[in-house]
Tab-separated table of C-alpha atoms in Angstrom:
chain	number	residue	atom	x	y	z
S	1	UNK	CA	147.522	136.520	77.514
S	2	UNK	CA	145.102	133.316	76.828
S	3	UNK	CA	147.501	132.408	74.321
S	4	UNK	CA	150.511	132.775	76.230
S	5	UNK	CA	149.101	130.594	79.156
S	6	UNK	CA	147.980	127.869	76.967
S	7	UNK	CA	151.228	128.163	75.749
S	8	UNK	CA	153.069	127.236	78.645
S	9	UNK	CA	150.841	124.990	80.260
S	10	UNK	CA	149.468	127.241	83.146
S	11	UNK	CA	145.897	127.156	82.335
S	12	UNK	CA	142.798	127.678	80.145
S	13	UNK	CA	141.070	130.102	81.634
S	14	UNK	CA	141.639	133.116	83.698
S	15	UNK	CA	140.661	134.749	86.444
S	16	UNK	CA	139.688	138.418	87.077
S	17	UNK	CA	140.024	140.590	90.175
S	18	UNK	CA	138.504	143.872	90.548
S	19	UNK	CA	138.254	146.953	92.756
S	20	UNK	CA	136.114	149.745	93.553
S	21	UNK	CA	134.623	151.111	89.738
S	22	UNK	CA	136.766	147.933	88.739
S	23	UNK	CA	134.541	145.624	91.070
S	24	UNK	CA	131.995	146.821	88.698
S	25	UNK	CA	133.477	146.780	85.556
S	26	UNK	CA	134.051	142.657	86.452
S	27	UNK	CA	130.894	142.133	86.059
S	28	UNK	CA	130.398	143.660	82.685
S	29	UNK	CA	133.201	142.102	81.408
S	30	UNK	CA	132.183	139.165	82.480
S	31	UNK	CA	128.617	139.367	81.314
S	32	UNK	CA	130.071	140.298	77.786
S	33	UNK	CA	132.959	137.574	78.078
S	34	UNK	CA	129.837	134.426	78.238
S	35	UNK	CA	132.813	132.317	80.016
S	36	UNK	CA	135.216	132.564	76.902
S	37	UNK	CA	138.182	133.254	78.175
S	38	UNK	CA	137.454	133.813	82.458
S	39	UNK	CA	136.577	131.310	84.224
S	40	UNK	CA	135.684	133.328	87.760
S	41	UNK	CA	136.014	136.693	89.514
S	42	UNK	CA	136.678	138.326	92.561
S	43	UNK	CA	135.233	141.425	93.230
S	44	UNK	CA	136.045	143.588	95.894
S	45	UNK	CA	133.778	146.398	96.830
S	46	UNK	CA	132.569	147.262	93.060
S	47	UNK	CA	130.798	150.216	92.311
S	48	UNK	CA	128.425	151.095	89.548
S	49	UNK	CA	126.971	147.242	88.795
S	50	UNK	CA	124.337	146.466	86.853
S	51	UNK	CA	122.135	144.009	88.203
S	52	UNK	CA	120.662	143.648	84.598
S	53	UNK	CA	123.366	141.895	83.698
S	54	UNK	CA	124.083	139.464	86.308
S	55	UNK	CA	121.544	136.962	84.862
S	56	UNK	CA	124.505	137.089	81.519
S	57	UNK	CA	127.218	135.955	83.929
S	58	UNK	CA	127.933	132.523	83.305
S	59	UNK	CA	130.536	131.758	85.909
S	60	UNK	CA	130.534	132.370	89.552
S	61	UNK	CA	131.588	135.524	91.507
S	62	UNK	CA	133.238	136.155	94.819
S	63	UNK	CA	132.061	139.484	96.340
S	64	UNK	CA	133.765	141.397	99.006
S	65	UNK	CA	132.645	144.424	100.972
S	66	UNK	CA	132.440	145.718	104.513
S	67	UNK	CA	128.723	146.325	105.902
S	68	UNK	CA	129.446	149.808	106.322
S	69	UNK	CA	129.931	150.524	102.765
S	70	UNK	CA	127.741	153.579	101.615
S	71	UNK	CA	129.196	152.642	97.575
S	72	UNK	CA	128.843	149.037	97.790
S	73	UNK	CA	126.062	148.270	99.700
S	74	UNK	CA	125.176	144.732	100.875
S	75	UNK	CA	121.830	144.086	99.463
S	76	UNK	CA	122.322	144.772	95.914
S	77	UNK	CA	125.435	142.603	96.383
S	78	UNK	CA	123.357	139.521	97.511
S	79	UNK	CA	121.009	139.773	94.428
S	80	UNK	CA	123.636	139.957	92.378
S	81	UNK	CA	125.252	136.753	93.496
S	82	UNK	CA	121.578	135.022	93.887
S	83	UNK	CA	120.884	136.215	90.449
S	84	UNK	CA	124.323	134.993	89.039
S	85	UNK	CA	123.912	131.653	90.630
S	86	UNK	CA	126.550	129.190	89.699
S	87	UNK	CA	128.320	129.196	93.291
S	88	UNK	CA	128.626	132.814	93.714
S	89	UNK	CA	129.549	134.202	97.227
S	90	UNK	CA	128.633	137.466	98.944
S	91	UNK	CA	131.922	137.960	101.788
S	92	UNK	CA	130.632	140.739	104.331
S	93	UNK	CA	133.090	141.978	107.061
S	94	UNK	CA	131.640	143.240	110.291
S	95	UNK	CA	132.313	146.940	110.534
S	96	UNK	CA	134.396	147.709	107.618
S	97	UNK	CA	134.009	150.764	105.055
S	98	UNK	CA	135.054	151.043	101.204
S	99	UNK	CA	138.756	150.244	100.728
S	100	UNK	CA	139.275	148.483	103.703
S	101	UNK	CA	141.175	145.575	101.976
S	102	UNK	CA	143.849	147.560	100.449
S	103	UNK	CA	144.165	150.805	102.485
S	104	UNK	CA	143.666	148.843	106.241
S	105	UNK	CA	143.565	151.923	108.609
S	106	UNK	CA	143.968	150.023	112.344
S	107	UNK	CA	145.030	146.687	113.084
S	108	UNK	CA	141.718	145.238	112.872
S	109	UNK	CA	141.363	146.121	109.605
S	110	UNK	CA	144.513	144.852	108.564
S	111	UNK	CA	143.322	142.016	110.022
S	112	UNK	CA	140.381	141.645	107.925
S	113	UNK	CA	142.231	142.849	104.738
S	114	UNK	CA	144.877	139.469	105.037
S	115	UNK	CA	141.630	137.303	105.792
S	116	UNK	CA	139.794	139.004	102.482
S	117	UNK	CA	143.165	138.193	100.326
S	118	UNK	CA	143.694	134.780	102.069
S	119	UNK	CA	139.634	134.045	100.812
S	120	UNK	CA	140.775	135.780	97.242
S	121	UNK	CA	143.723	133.436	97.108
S	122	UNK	CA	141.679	130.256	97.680
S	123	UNK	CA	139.199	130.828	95.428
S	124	UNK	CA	141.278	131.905	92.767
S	125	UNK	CA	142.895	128.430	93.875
S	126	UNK	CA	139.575	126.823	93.836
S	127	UNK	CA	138.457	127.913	90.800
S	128	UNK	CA	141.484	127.997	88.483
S	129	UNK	CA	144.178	125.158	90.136
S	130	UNK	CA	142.192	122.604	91.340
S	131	UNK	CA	139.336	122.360	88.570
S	132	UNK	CA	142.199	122.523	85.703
S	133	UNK	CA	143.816	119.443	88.313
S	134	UNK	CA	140.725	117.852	88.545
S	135	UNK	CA	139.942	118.367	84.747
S	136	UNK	CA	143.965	116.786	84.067
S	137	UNK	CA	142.907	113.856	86.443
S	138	UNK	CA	139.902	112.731	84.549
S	139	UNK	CA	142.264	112.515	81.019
């Protein structure tokens, strides 16, 4: 996929979105990737992470989780994120279980699901549009 983006133009690095056991398998992949090919990642109520390896991730991370989470508690999720450094954010919503963003079950959570995409969305933006813009202003 690298190759086909370069390709045509869209960009030179990816991003990476994960959820629940995928949340956690971002970071691993990005601990093993050492910025290669991704250039951020959004993860969104991971399971499972190592917090051994967040000191190999060498590009910020976006977490997202409710504070009433029993498989993605908040804590660990802030020491990831301090331990990762590099700009990464810890997004807690008030209230909110596992799965909230994609399986909303009242209108409050649907509520919070569109605000946790809307903060995906920009820092996807962020991250991948407007540094490559930046980067294509500067040539």
């Amino acid at each position: 996929m690298v190759e086909e983006f370069l390709a045509a133009g869209i960009s030179k690095k990816l991003g990476i979105i994960g959820f629940c056991f995928g949340g956690g398998r971002l970071v691993e992949t990005l601990a093993y990737d050492e910025g290669t090919y991704f250039s951020t990642g959004v993860s969104f109520y991971g399971t499972r992470m190592e917090l051994s390896l967040a000191p190999t991730v060498k590009l910020p991370i976006l977490f997202i989780s409710g504070d009433h989470d029993p498989l993605c508690p908040v804590g660990p999720l802030n020491e990831m994120a301090k331990s990762i450094g590099r700009g990464s954010k810890v997004l807690v919503f008030k209230n909110r279980g596992h799965g909230f963003a994609h399986r909303p079950e009242s209108p409050e959570e649907d509520r919070d699901a569109e605000e946790a995409f809307m903060a995906m969305r920009n820092w996807l933006h962020k991250s991948l549009v407007a540094s490559e813009e930046l980067n294509a202003s500067k040539v």
